Amino acid sequence: MQNALLDLSAHTVHLAGETDFASWRDAARRLALGGVRPEEVAWVVSGDGSPHPSPSSSGLSRGSIHAERLAAVANSRDKPEDDGRNAGPQLTVPREFVKRAEIVVCHNDPERFALLYRMLWRMRAEPALLKIASDPDVRRFEALEKAVGRDIHKMRAFVRFRKIGDGDDERYVAWFEPEHFIVERNAPFFVRRFTGMRWSILTPHLCAHWDTADLTFTPGADKRDAPAEDAAEELWQTYYQNIFNPARLKTKAMQKEMPKKYWRNLPEAPLIPRLVAGADAAAREMIEKMPTAPAPHHAKVQAKHWPTPREPAPSDDGAGARSIAELRKAAESCRRCPLWRDATQTVFGEGPEDATVVFVGEQPGDQEDLAGKPFVGPAGKVFDAVLDEAGVDRRKTYVTNAVKHFKFEPRGKRRIHSKPNAGEIQACRWWLDKELALTKPSLVVALGATAAQSLLGKAVPITKMRGQMIEREDGLRIFLTIHPSFILRIREAADKEAERERFLQDMLAVKKLMAT
Ligand code: URA
């Protein structure tokens, strides 16, 4: 008997929107189980542009596949034709594929649904298909996924809100032109970032609106619907002028990262030519303003802890300390390694002694060395902001470093951070172990490779293992993540934003773990 499903025209799947992943998944599953080959299916987006996210993401209506076709396909599964096509394995699809396919669906390539179905079909016989990097389907899949990822990060970096209305009517509106269908996928990020603001992001395809309680979507808008200027613009320009780092200026990279198309919507765009033109002079001025070495009050502070700085170390090694305060006092005169010589002072951990979580950084930086407190400089600012966003109250945590003295190399008038070596990390572990013994946390977060090395006693590949928790032999749980200064070192705005987002995800995981 001729199988009706072999009729090409019978397999047109109507999706209700460009990102209607839920309908694609339902249809794909049924078609595959019904033995319908990829070349027999036409995927048609017939929605009006309204969003059709998966049910779990927002509860908005789902797209639909033509009901009769689905019924036919479902029936064929119940009574499979014995043409050999249904003899394949049951439909099990790697989770990783489903997760990544949800991203690929956001691409504007009209062939994406067909590509995904073809891959799903092939995966029944080739379960490791995703690992075959040379396969043309896999290559295309990866390219689409990457393009969507970049577009998502560009949107995060370049959306600029403009204020409209005052008082109860105050809201913020942005115009953005993404390349792909990323608005729904990206909207939760803006909700998290601007939770207390009422905002709308208008795009040609779809608009997202947040009223501080609900996220809603409406069809695409016209650029003329978005306000062009407002008072906050001046503020933003001042801010941008201040954060503009001439020493990092790479005009080509900047244009690549921030194509002209995005410049149009940025309030700071009129400033860019002037800032670029003055970059050399500004860079020189910035270098002049860098901290000096030794720091102005370095000698004074050092003298306080070291009345005669080159004398042998005092005998208190903190072994008998019964509190963090006593331990901190003992560490003031530490000379377990030579780093004490050039540093201004010991920068000890800080925070409540009964903290359930301890964050461990690498070593104090220039500003920490002067202030005598951990994480108060640029990396500390990133750390604070992300912790805040994740809902972790830093004041309830204990923050310390693997190495308690600033290690640097003088370069001109500047003190350039230098990585502590294994011996220095090992020497300073004395203090870290004692801090952990006194605070008895239920979770320790290693911020970066040095902290991980100190806590685990061996080097670990942080970028590979970040986001994971390791239980030490003594039962202590160590969560691995990057050091916040890693984010500061990334030049491209979109990549920086992406890394910050990953760090935020790690801190959200930490928050969850803190409760267990
Ligand atoms: N980096 C660290 O690891 N610790 C600090 O205290 C500051 C910067």
PDB file of C-alpha atoms in Angstrom, residues 145-334:
ATOM      1  CA  GLU A 145      24.056  29.289  16.435  1.00  0.00           C
ATOM      2  CA  LYS A 146      27.110  31.517  16.551  1.00  0.00           C
ATOM      3  CA  ALA A 147      25.479  34.272  14.520  1.00  0.00           C
ATOM      4  CA  VAL A 148      22.489  34.298  16.870  1.00  0.00           C
ATOM      5  CA  GLY A 149      24.780  34.399  19.891  1.00  0.00           C
ATOM      6  CA  ARG A 150      26.650  37.391  18.519  1.00  0.00           C
ATOM      7  CA  ASP A 151      23.428  39.195  17.713  1.00  0.00           C
ATOM      8  CA  ILE A 152      22.174  38.563  21.244  1.00  0.00           C
ATOM      9  CA  HIS A 153      25.309  40.030  22.731  1.00  0.00           C
ATOM     10  CA  LYS A 154      25.288  43.003  20.369  1.00  0.00           C
ATOM     11  CA  MET A 155      21.780  43.794  21.495  1.00  0.00           C
ATOM     12  CA  ARG A 156      22.872  43.634  25.133  1.00  0.00           C
ATOM     13  CA  ALA A 157      25.779  45.933  24.464  1.00  0.00           C
ATOM     14  CA  PHE A 158      24.127  48.479  22.197  1.00  0.00           C
ATOM     15  CA  VAL A 159      20.548  48.930  23.311  1.00  0.00           C
ATOM     16  CA  ARG A 160      20.232  52.474  24.655  1.00  0.00           C
ATOM     17  CA  PHE A 161      17.084  53.532  26.447  1.00  0.00           C
ATOM     18  CA  ARG A 162      15.693  57.017  26.159  1.00  0.00           C
ATOM     19  CA  LYS A 163      13.493  58.376  28.883  1.00  0.00           C
ATOM     20  CA  ILE A 164       9.995  59.522  28.068  1.00  0.00           C
ATOM     21  CA  GLY A 165       7.482  60.986  30.505  1.00  0.00           C
ATOM     22  CA  ASP A 166       7.946  61.893  34.144  1.00  0.00           C
ATOM     23  CA  GLY A 167       6.706  60.671  37.498  1.00  0.00           C
ATOM     24  CA  ASP A 168       4.123  57.906  37.071  1.00  0.00           C
ATOM     25  CA  ASP A 169       4.422  58.170  33.293  1.00  0.00           C
ATOM     26  CA  GLU A 170       8.159  57.692  33.243  1.00  0.00           C
ATOM     27  CA  ARG A 171       9.321  54.901  30.994  1.00  0.00           C
ATOM     28  CA  TYR A 172      12.322  54.087  28.876  1.00  0.00           C
ATOM     29  CA  VAL A 173      12.178  53.270  25.211  1.00  0.00           C
ATOM     30  CA  ALA A 174      14.880  51.898  22.953  1.00  0.00           C
ATOM     31  CA  TRP A 175      15.021  51.256  19.247  1.00  0.00           C
ATOM     32  CA  PHE A 176      17.143  48.370  18.048  1.00  0.00           C
ATOM     33  CA  GLU A 177      17.492  46.527  14.747  1.00  0.00           C
ATOM     34  CA  PRO A 178      18.652  42.982  15.396  1.00  0.00           C
ATOM     35  CA  GLU A 179      19.700  40.845  12.482  1.00  0.00           C
ATOM     36  CA  HIS A 180      17.923  37.774  13.798  1.00  0.00           C
ATOM     37  CA  PHE A 181      14.767  36.964  15.735  1.00  0.00           C
ATOM     38  CA  ILE A 182      16.316  37.373  19.157  1.00  0.00           C
ATOM     39  CA  VAL A 183      13.985  39.732  20.990  1.00  0.00           C
ATOM     40  CA  GLU A 184      12.086  37.101  22.990  1.00  0.00           C
ATOM     41  CA  ARG A 185      15.227  35.222  23.832  1.00  0.00           C
ATOM     42  CA  ASN A 186      16.987  38.351  24.993  1.00  0.00           C
ATOM     43  CA  ALA A 187      14.117  40.044  26.820  1.00  0.00           C
ATOM     44  CA  PRO A 188      14.661  38.185  30.159  1.00  0.00           C
ATOM     45  CA  PHE A 189      18.191  39.596  30.251  1.00  0.00           C
ATOM     46  CA  PHE A 190      16.826  43.153  30.102  1.00  0.00           C
ATOM     47  CA  VAL A 191      14.228  42.275  32.727  1.00  0.00           C
ATOM     48  CA  ARG A 192      17.000  41.158  35.055  1.00  0.00           C
ATOM     49  CA  ARG A 193      19.192  44.126  34.249  1.00  0.00           C
ATOM     50  CA  PHE A 194      16.461  46.788  34.442  1.00  0.00           C
ATOM     51  CA  THR A 195      13.970  45.172  36.796  1.00  0.00           C
ATOM     52  CA  GLY A 196      12.794  48.376  38.436  1.00  0.00           C
ATOM     53  CA  MET A 197      12.333  50.350  35.212  1.00  0.00           C
ATOM     54  CA  ARG A 198       9.363  50.368  32.897  1.00  0.00           C
ATOM     55  CA  TRP A 199      10.792  49.910  29.442  1.00  0.00           C
ATOM     56  CA  SER A 200      10.051  48.979  25.857  1.00  0.00           C
ATOM     57  CA  ILE A 201      12.469  47.714  23.281  1.00  0.00           C
ATOM     58  CA  LEU A 202      11.099  48.398  19.823  1.00  0.00           C
ATOM     59  CA  THR A 203      12.402  46.471  16.841  1.00  0.00           C
ATOM     60  CA  PRO A 204      11.108  46.042  13.293  1.00  0.00           C
ATOM     61  CA  HIS A 205      10.054  42.445  13.948  1.00  0.00           C
ATOM     62  CA  LEU A 206       8.858  42.380  17.516  1.00  0.00           C
ATOM     63  CA  CYS A 207       8.652  44.699  20.529  1.00  0.00           C
ATOM     64  CA  ALA A 208       9.213  43.728  24.156  1.00  0.00           C
ATOM     65  CA  HIS A 209       7.641  45.624  27.044  1.00  0.00           C
ATOM     66  CA  TRP A 210       8.325  45.387  30.767  1.00  0.00           C
ATOM     67  CA  ASP A 211       6.120  47.172  33.300  1.00  0.00           C
ATOM     68  CA  THR A 212       8.145  46.006  36.357  1.00  0.00           C
ATOM     69  CA  ALA A 213       5.838  43.000  36.753  1.00  0.00           C
ATOM     70  CA  ASP A 214       4.985  41.511  33.352  1.00  0.00           C
ATOM     71  CA  LEU A 215       6.874  40.984  30.164  1.00  0.00           C
ATOM     72  CA  THR A 216       4.738  41.309  27.041  1.00  0.00           C
ATOM     73  CA  PHE A 217       5.363  41.322  23.322  1.00  0.00           C
ATOM     74  CA  THR A 218       3.702  43.168  20.487  1.00  0.00           C
ATOM     75  CA  PRO A 219       4.332  43.075  16.718  1.00  0.00           C
ATOM     76  CA  GLY A 220       7.201  45.030  15.201  1.00  0.00           C
ATOM     77  CA  ALA A 221       7.307  48.819  15.264  1.00  0.00           C
ATOM     78  CA  ASP A 222       8.572  51.690  13.189  1.00  0.00           C
ATOM     79  CA  LYS A 223      11.704  53.552  14.153  1.00  0.00           C
ATOM     80  CA  ARG A 224       9.631  56.732  14.271  1.00  0.00           C
ATOM     81  CA  ASP A 225       7.781  55.245  17.287  1.00  0.00           C
ATOM     82  CA  ALA A 226      10.934  55.531  19.377  1.00  0.00           C
ATOM     83  CA  PRO A 227      11.954  58.870  20.892  1.00  0.00           C
ATOM     84  CA  ALA A 228      15.053  60.398  19.349  1.00  0.00           C
ATOM     85  CA  GLU A 229      16.510  62.395  22.208  1.00  0.00           C
ATOM     86  CA  ASP A 230      15.975  63.182  25.844  1.00  0.00           C
ATOM     87  CA  ALA A 231      17.546  64.760  28.848  1.00  0.00           C
ATOM     88  CA  ALA A 232      19.237  61.546  29.949  1.00  0.00           C
ATOM     89  CA  GLU A 233      21.209  61.602  26.737  1.00  0.00           C
ATOM     90  CA  GLU A 234      23.495  64.331  28.006  1.00  0.00           C
ATOM     91  CA  LEU A 235      24.117  62.282  31.117  1.00  0.00           C
ATOM     92  CA  TRP A 236      24.962  59.255  29.042  1.00  0.00           C
ATOM     93  CA  GLN A 237      27.368  61.249  26.894  1.00  0.00           C
ATOM     94  CA  THR A 238      29.213  62.447  29.980  1.00  0.00           C
ATOM     95  CA  TYR A 239      29.343  58.900  31.254  1.00  0.00           C
ATOM     96  CA  TYR A 240      30.624  57.562  27.956  1.00  0.00           C
ATOM     97  CA  GLN A 241      33.269  60.263  27.729  1.00  0.00           C
ATOM     98  CA  ASN A 242      34.478  59.171  31.140  1.00  0.00           C
ATOM     99  CA  ILE A 243      34.528  55.459  30.480  1.00  0.00           C
ATOM    100  CA  PHE A 244      36.048  55.862  27.026  1.00  0.00           C
ATOM    101  CA  ASN A 245      39.464  54.285  27.256  1.00  0.00           C
ATOM    102  CA  PRO A 246      41.750  55.819  24.643  1.00  0.00           C
ATOM    103  CA  ALA A 247      44.537  53.355  25.385  1.00  0.00           C
ATOM    104  CA  ARG A 248      42.284  50.564  24.224  1.00  0.00           C
ATOM    105  CA  LEU A 249      41.173  52.252  21.048  1.00  0.00           C
ATOM    106  CA  LYS A 250      41.285  50.042  17.992  1.00  0.00           C
ATOM    107  CA  THR A 251      39.251  51.789  15.354  1.00  0.00           C
ATOM    108  CA  LYS A 252      38.959  48.806  13.021  1.00  0.00           C
ATOM    109  CA  ALA A 253      37.916  46.442  15.772  1.00  0.00           C
ATOM    110  CA  MET A 254      35.486  49.033  17.059  1.00  0.00           C
ATOM    111  CA  GLN A 255      33.820  49.366  13.681  1.00  0.00           C
ATOM    112  CA  LYS A 256      33.643  45.628  13.291  1.00  0.00           C
ATOM    113  CA  GLU A 257      32.160  45.194  16.721  1.00  0.00           C
ATOM    114  CA  MET A 258      29.848  48.130  16.525  1.00  0.00           C
ATOM    115  CA  PRO A 259      28.755  48.390  12.887  1.00  0.00           C
ATOM    116  CA  LYS A 260      27.581  51.789  11.719  1.00  0.00           C
ATOM    117  CA  LYS A 261      24.026  50.485  11.790  1.00  0.00           C
ATOM    118  CA  TYR A 262      24.172  50.458  15.602  1.00  0.00           C
ATOM    119  CA  TRP A 263      25.963  53.792  15.892  1.00  0.00           C
ATOM    120  CA  ARG A 264      22.861  55.582  14.681  1.00  0.00           C
ATOM    121  CA  ASN A 265      20.991  54.677  17.844  1.00  0.00           C
ATOM    122  CA  LEU A 266      23.702  55.518  20.325  1.00  0.00           C
ATOM    123  CA  PRO A 267      23.535  58.847  22.075  1.00  0.00           C
ATOM    124  CA  GLU A 268      27.321  58.812  22.356  1.00  0.00           C
ATOM    125  CA  ALA A 269      27.768  58.430  18.591  1.00  0.00           C
ATOM    126  CA  PRO A 270      28.318  62.170  17.976  1.00  0.00           C
ATOM    127  CA  LEU A 271      31.202  62.044  20.483  1.00  0.00           C
ATOM    128  CA  ILE A 272      33.029  59.176  18.875  1.00  0.00           C
ATOM    129  CA  PRO A 273      34.855  61.049  16.064  1.00  0.00           C
ATOM    130  CA  ARG A 274      36.131  63.647  18.537  1.00  0.00           C
ATOM    131  CA  LEU A 275      37.218  61.042  21.062  1.00  0.00           C
ATOM    132  CA  VAL A 276      38.903  58.961  18.384  1.00  0.00           C
ATOM    133  CA  ALA A 277      40.752  62.019  17.071  1.00  0.00           C
ATOM    134  CA  GLY A 278      42.013  62.906  20.543  1.00  0.00           C
ATOM    135  CA  ALA A 279      42.863  59.344  21.512  1.00  0.00           C
ATOM    136  CA  ASP A 280      46.648  59.596  21.433  1.00  0.00           C
ATOM    137  CA  ALA A 281      46.815  62.651  23.627  1.00  0.00           C
ATOM    138  CA  ALA A 282      44.200  61.227  25.967  1.00  0.00           C
ATOM    139  CA  ALA A 283      46.134  57.951  26.264  1.00  0.00           C
ATOM    140  CA  ARG A 284      49.272  59.831  27.222  1.00  0.00           C
ATOM    141  CA  GLU A 285      47.361  61.818  29.809  1.00  0.00           C
ATOM    142  CA  MET A 286      45.867  58.641  31.212  1.00  0.00           C
ATOM    143  CA  ILE A 287      49.265  57.023  31.616  1.00  0.00           C
ATOM    144  CA  GLU A 288      50.445  60.111  33.487  1.00  0.00           C
ATOM    145  CA  LYS A 289      47.541  59.760  35.865  1.00  0.00           C
ATOM    146  CA  MET A 290      48.173  56.086  36.649  1.00  0.00           C
ATOM    147  CA  PRO A 291      49.082  55.191  40.228  1.00  0.00           C
ATOM    148  CA  THR A 292      52.692  55.775  41.106  1.00  0.00           C
ATOM    149  CA  ALA A 293      55.175  53.370  42.573  1.00  0.00           C
ATOM    150  CA  PRO A 294      55.737  53.315  45.382  1.00  0.00           C
ATOM    151  CA  ALA A 295      52.279  54.607  46.265  1.00  0.00           C
ATOM    152  CA  PRO A 296      52.347  58.015  47.964  1.00  0.00           C
ATOM    153  CA  HIS A 297      51.560  56.699  51.417  1.00  0.00           C
ATOM    154  CA  HIS A 298      53.153  53.310  50.861  1.00  0.00           C
ATOM    155  CA  ALA A 299      56.079  54.032  53.148  1.00  0.00           C
ATOM    156  CA  LYS A 300      53.876  55.471  55.867  1.00  0.00           C
ATOM    157  CA  VAL A 301      51.474  52.551  55.971  1.00  0.00           C
ATOM    158  CA  GLN A 302      54.282  50.055  55.683  1.00  0.00           C
ATOM    159  CA  ALA A 303      56.088  51.684  58.570  1.00  0.00           C
ATOM    160  CA  LYS A 304      53.002  51.288  60.717  1.00  0.00           C
ATOM    161  CA  HIS A 305      53.166  47.527  60.343  1.00  0.00           C
ATOM    162  CA  TRP A 306      56.911  47.348  60.035  1.00  0.00           C
ATOM    163  CA  PRO A 307      58.620  49.799  62.349  1.00  0.00           C
ATOM    164  CA  THR A 308      61.896  48.506  60.950  1.00  0.00           C
ATOM    165  CA  PRO A 309      60.783  46.948  57.683  1.00  0.00           C
ATOM    166  CA  ARG A 310      63.790  44.763  56.988  1.00  0.00           C
ATOM    167  CA  GLU A 311      63.866  43.181  60.454  1.00  0.00           C
ATOM    168  CA  PRO A 312      63.096  39.462  60.927  1.00  0.00           C
ATOM    169  CA  ALA A 313      59.454  38.497  61.193  1.00  0.00           C
ATOM    170  CA  PRO A 314      57.703  38.548  64.519  1.00  0.00           C
ATOM    171  CA  SER A 315      56.963  35.183  65.993  1.00  0.00           C
ATOM    172  CA  ASP A 316      53.141  35.294  65.812  1.00  0.00           C
ATOM    173  CA  ASP A 317      52.227  33.080  62.920  1.00  0.00           C
ATOM    174  CA  GLY A 318      48.530  33.086  63.821  1.00  0.00           C
ATOM    175  CA  ALA A 319      48.569  29.415  64.830  1.00  0.00           C
ATOM    176  CA  GLY A 320      46.767  30.198  68.069  1.00  0.00           C
ATOM    177  CA  ALA A 321      44.320  32.753  66.658  1.00  0.00           C
ATOM    178  CA  ARG A 322      40.769  32.183  67.889  1.00  0.00           C
ATOM    179  CA  SER A 323      39.075  34.729  65.689  1.00  0.00           C
ATOM    180  CA  ILE A 324      39.464  36.346  62.310  1.00  0.00           C
ATOM    181  CA  ALA A 325      40.453  39.569  64.073  1.00  0.00           C
ATOM    182  CA  GLU A 326      43.343  37.809  65.827  1.00  0.00           C
ATOM    183  CA  LEU A 327      44.340  36.078  62.619  1.00  0.00           C
ATOM    184  CA  ARG A 328      44.268  39.364  60.698  1.00  0.00           C
ATOM    185  CA  LYS A 329      46.486  40.961  63.344  1.00  0.00           C
ATOM    186  CA  ALA A 330      49.017  38.139  63.081  1.00  0.00           C
ATOM    187  CA  ALA A 331      49.034  38.334  59.285  1.00  0.00           C
ATOM    188  CA  GLU A 332      49.943  42.039  59.366  1.00  0.00           C
ATOM    189  CA  SER A 333      53.548  41.073  59.914  1.00  0.00           C
ATOM    190  CA  CYS A 334      53.614  37.989  57.723  1.00  0.00           C
TER     191      CYS A 334
END
